[in-house]
Coordinates of N, CA and C in Angstrom, one line a residue:
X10 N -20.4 33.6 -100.7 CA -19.3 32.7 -100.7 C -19.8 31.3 -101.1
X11 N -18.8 30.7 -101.6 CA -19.2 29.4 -102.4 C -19.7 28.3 -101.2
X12 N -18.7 27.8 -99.8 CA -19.1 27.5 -99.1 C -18.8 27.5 -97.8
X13 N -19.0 26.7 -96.4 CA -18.4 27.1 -95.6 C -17.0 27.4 -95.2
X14 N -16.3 26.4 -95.5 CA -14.7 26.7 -95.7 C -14.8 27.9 -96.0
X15 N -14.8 28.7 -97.0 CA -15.1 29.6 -97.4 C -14.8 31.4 -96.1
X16 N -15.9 30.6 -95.2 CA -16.2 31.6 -94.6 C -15.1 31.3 -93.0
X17 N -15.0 29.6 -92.9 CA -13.8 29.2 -91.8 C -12.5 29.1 -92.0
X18 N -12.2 29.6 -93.3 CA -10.8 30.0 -93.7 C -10.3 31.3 -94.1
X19 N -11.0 32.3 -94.2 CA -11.7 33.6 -94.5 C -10.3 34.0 -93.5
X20 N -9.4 35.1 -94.1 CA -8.3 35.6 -93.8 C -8.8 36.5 -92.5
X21 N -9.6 36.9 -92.1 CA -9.6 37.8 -91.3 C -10.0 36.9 -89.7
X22 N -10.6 35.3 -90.3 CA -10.6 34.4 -88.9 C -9.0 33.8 -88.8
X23 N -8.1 33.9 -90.1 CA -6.7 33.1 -89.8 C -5.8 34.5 -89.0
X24 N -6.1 35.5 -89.4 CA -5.7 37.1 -88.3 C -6.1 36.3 -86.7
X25 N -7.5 35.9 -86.7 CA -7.9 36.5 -85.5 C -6.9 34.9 -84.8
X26 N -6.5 34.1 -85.7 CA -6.1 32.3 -85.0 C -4.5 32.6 -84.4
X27 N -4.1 33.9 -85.1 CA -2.5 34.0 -84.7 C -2.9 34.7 -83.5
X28 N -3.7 36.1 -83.5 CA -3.3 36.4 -82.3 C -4.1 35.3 -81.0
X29 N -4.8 34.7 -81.3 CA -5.2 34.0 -80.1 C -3.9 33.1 -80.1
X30 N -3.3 32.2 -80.8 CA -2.6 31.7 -80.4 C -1.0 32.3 -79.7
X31 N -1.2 33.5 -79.9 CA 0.2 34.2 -79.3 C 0.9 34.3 -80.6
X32 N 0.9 34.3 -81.9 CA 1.9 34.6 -82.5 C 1.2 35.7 -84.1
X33 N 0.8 36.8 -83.5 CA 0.2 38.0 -84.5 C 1.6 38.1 -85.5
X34 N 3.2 37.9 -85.1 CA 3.8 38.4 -85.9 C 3.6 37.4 -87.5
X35 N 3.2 36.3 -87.2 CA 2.7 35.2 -88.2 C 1.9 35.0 -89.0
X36 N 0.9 36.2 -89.1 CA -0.2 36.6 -89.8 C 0.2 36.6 -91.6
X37 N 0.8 37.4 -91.9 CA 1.6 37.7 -93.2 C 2.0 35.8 -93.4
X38 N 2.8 35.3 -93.2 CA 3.0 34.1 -93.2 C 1.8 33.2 -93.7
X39 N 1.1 33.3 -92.7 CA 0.0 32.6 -92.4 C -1.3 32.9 -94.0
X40 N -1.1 34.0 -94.1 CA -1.9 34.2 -95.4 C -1.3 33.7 -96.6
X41 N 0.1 34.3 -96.6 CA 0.4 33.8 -97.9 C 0.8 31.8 -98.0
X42 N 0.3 31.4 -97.2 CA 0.3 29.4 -97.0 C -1.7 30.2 -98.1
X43 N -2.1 30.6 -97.2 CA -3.4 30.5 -98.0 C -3.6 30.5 -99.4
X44 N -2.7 32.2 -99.6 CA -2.7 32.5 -101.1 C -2.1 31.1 -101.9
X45 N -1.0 30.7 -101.6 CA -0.6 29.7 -102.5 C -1.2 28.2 -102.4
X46 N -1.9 27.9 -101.0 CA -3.0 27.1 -101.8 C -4.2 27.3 -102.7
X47 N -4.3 28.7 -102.5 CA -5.6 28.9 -103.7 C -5.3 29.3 -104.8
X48 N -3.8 29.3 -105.0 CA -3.5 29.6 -106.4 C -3.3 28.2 -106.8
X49 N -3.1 26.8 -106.0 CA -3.1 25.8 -106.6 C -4.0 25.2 -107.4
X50 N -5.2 25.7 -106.9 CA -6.8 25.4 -107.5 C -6.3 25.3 -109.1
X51 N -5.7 26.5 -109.3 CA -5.9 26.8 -110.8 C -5.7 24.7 -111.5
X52 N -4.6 24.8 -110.9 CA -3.5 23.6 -111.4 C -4.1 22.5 -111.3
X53 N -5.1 22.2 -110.4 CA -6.1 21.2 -110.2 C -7.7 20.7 -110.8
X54 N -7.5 22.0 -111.6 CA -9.1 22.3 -112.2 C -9.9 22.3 -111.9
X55 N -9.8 23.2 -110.8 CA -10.5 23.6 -109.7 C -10.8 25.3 -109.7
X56 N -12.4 25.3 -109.5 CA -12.6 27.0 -109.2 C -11.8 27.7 -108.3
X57 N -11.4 28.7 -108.3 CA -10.2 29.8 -107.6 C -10.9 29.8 -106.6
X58 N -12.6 29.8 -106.7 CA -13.1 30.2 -105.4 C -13.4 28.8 -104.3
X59 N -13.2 27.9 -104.8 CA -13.3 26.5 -104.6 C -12.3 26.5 -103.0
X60 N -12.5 27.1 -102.0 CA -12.0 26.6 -101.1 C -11.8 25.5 -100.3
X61 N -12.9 25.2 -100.1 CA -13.4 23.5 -99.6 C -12.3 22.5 -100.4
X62 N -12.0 22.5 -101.5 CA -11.0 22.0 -102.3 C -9.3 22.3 -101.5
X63 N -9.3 23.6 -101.1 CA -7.9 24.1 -100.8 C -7.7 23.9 -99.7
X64 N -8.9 22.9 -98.9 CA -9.3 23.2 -97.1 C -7.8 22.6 -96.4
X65 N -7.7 21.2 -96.9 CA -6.4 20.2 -96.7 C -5.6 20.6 -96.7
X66 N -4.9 21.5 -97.9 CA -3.3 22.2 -97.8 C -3.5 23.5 -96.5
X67 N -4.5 24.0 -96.9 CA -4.6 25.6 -96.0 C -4.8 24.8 -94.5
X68 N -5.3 23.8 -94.1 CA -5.3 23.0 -92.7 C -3.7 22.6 -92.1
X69 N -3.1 22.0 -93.3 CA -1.4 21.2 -93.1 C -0.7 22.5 -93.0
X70 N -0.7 23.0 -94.2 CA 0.3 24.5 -93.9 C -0.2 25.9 -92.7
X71 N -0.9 25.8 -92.1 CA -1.7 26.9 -91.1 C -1.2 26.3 -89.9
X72 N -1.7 24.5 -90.0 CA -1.1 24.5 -88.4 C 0.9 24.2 -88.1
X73 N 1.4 23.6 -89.7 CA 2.4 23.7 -89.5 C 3.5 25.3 -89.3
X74 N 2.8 26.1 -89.8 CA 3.3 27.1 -89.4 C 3.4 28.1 -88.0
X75 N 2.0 27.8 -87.1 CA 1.8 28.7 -85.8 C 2.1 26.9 -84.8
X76 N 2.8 25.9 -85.2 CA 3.4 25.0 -84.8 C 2.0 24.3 -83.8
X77 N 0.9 24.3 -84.1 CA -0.6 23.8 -83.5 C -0.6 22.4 -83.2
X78 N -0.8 22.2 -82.0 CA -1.1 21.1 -81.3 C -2.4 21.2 -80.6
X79 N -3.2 19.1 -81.4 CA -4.4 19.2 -80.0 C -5.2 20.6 -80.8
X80 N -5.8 20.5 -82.0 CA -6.2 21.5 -82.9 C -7.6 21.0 -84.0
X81 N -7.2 19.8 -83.8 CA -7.8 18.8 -85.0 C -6.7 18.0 -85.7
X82 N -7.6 16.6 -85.8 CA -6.5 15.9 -86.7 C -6.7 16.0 -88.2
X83 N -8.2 17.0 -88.2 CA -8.0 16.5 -89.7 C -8.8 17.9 -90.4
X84 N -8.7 18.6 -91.4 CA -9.3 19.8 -91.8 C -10.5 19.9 -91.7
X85 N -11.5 19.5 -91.0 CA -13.1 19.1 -90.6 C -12.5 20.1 -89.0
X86 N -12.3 19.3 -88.6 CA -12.2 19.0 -87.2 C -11.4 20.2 -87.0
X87 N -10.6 20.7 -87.2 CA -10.0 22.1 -87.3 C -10.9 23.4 -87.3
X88 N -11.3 23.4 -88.3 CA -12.7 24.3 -88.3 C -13.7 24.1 -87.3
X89 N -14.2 23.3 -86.9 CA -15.2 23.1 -85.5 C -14.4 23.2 -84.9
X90 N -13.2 22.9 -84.2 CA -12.9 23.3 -82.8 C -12.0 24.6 -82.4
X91 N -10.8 24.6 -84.0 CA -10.3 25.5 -83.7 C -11.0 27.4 -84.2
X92 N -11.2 27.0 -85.5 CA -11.8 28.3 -85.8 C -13.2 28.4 -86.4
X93 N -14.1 27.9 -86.0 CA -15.4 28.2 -86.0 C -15.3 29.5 -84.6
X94 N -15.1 28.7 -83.1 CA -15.1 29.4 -81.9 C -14.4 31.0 -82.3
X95 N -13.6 31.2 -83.1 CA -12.8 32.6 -83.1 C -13.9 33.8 -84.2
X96 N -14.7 33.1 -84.3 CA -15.7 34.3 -85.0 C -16.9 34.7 -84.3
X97 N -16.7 35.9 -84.2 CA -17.1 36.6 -83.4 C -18.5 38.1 -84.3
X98 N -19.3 38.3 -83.3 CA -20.4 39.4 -84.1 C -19.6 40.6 -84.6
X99 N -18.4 40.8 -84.0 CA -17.9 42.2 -84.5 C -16.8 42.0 -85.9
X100 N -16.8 41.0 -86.3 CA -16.0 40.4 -87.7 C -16.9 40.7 -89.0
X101 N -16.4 40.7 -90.2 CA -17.2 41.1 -90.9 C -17.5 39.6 -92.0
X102 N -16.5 38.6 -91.4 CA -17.3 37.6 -92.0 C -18.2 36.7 -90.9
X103 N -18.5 37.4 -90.2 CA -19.6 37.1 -89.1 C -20.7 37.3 -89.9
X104 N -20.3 39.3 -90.5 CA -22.0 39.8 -90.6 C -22.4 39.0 -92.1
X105 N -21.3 39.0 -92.5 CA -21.6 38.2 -94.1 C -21.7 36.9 -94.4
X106 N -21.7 35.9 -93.1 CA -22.3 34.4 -92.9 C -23.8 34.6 -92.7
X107 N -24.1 35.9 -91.4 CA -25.3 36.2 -91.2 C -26.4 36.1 -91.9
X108 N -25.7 37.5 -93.2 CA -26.9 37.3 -94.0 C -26.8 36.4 -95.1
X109 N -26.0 35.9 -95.5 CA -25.9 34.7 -96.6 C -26.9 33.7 -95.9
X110 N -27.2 33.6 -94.7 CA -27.7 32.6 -93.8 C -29.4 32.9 -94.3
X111 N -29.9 34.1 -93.6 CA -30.9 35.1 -93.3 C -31.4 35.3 -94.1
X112 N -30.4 36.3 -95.0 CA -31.4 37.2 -95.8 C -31.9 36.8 -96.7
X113 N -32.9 36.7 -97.6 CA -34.3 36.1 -98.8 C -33.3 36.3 -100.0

């Protein structure tokens, strides 16, 4: 993956941000705020895989949608408090920060 964003916006930690916050039926939702900020990249001349770029909108539209309060005030701060903590060893963009980390 290009970079961390990457791996703290990674659809399977925004799955895991609904159900912790109580609202799994918001998942679908929740992704497609994602998809259409990274279809924005294009428009911005910006790599598709350029997330760190898409960090801002996928931050504003994620928490305005699961209505997040006391989360971060700013898409930095979001990621460290709110979804860094929701990744966990049994995720698979756990095992694949791992070894991007690790392996030679």
């Amino acid at each position: 993956m290009r970079n961390i964003e990457s791996y703290l916006f990674d659809k399977e930690v925004l799955s895991a941000l609904c159900e912790h916050v109580g609202s799994p039926e918001k998942v679908d939702e929740v992704h497609a705020a994602f998809d259409t900020a990274v279809a924005g990249l294009h428009s911005r001349k910006k790599a598709p895989d350029d997330i760190k770029a898409a960090s801002g909108l996928i931050y504003t539209e994620v928490k305005r949608k699961l209505a997040l309060t006391k989360c971060g005030n700013s898409a930095r701060k979001f990621m460290q408090r709110t979804l860094a903590p929701l990744i966990t060893p049994k995720m698979n963009v756990y095992r694949l920060l791992e070894t991007d980390i690790f392996a030679a």
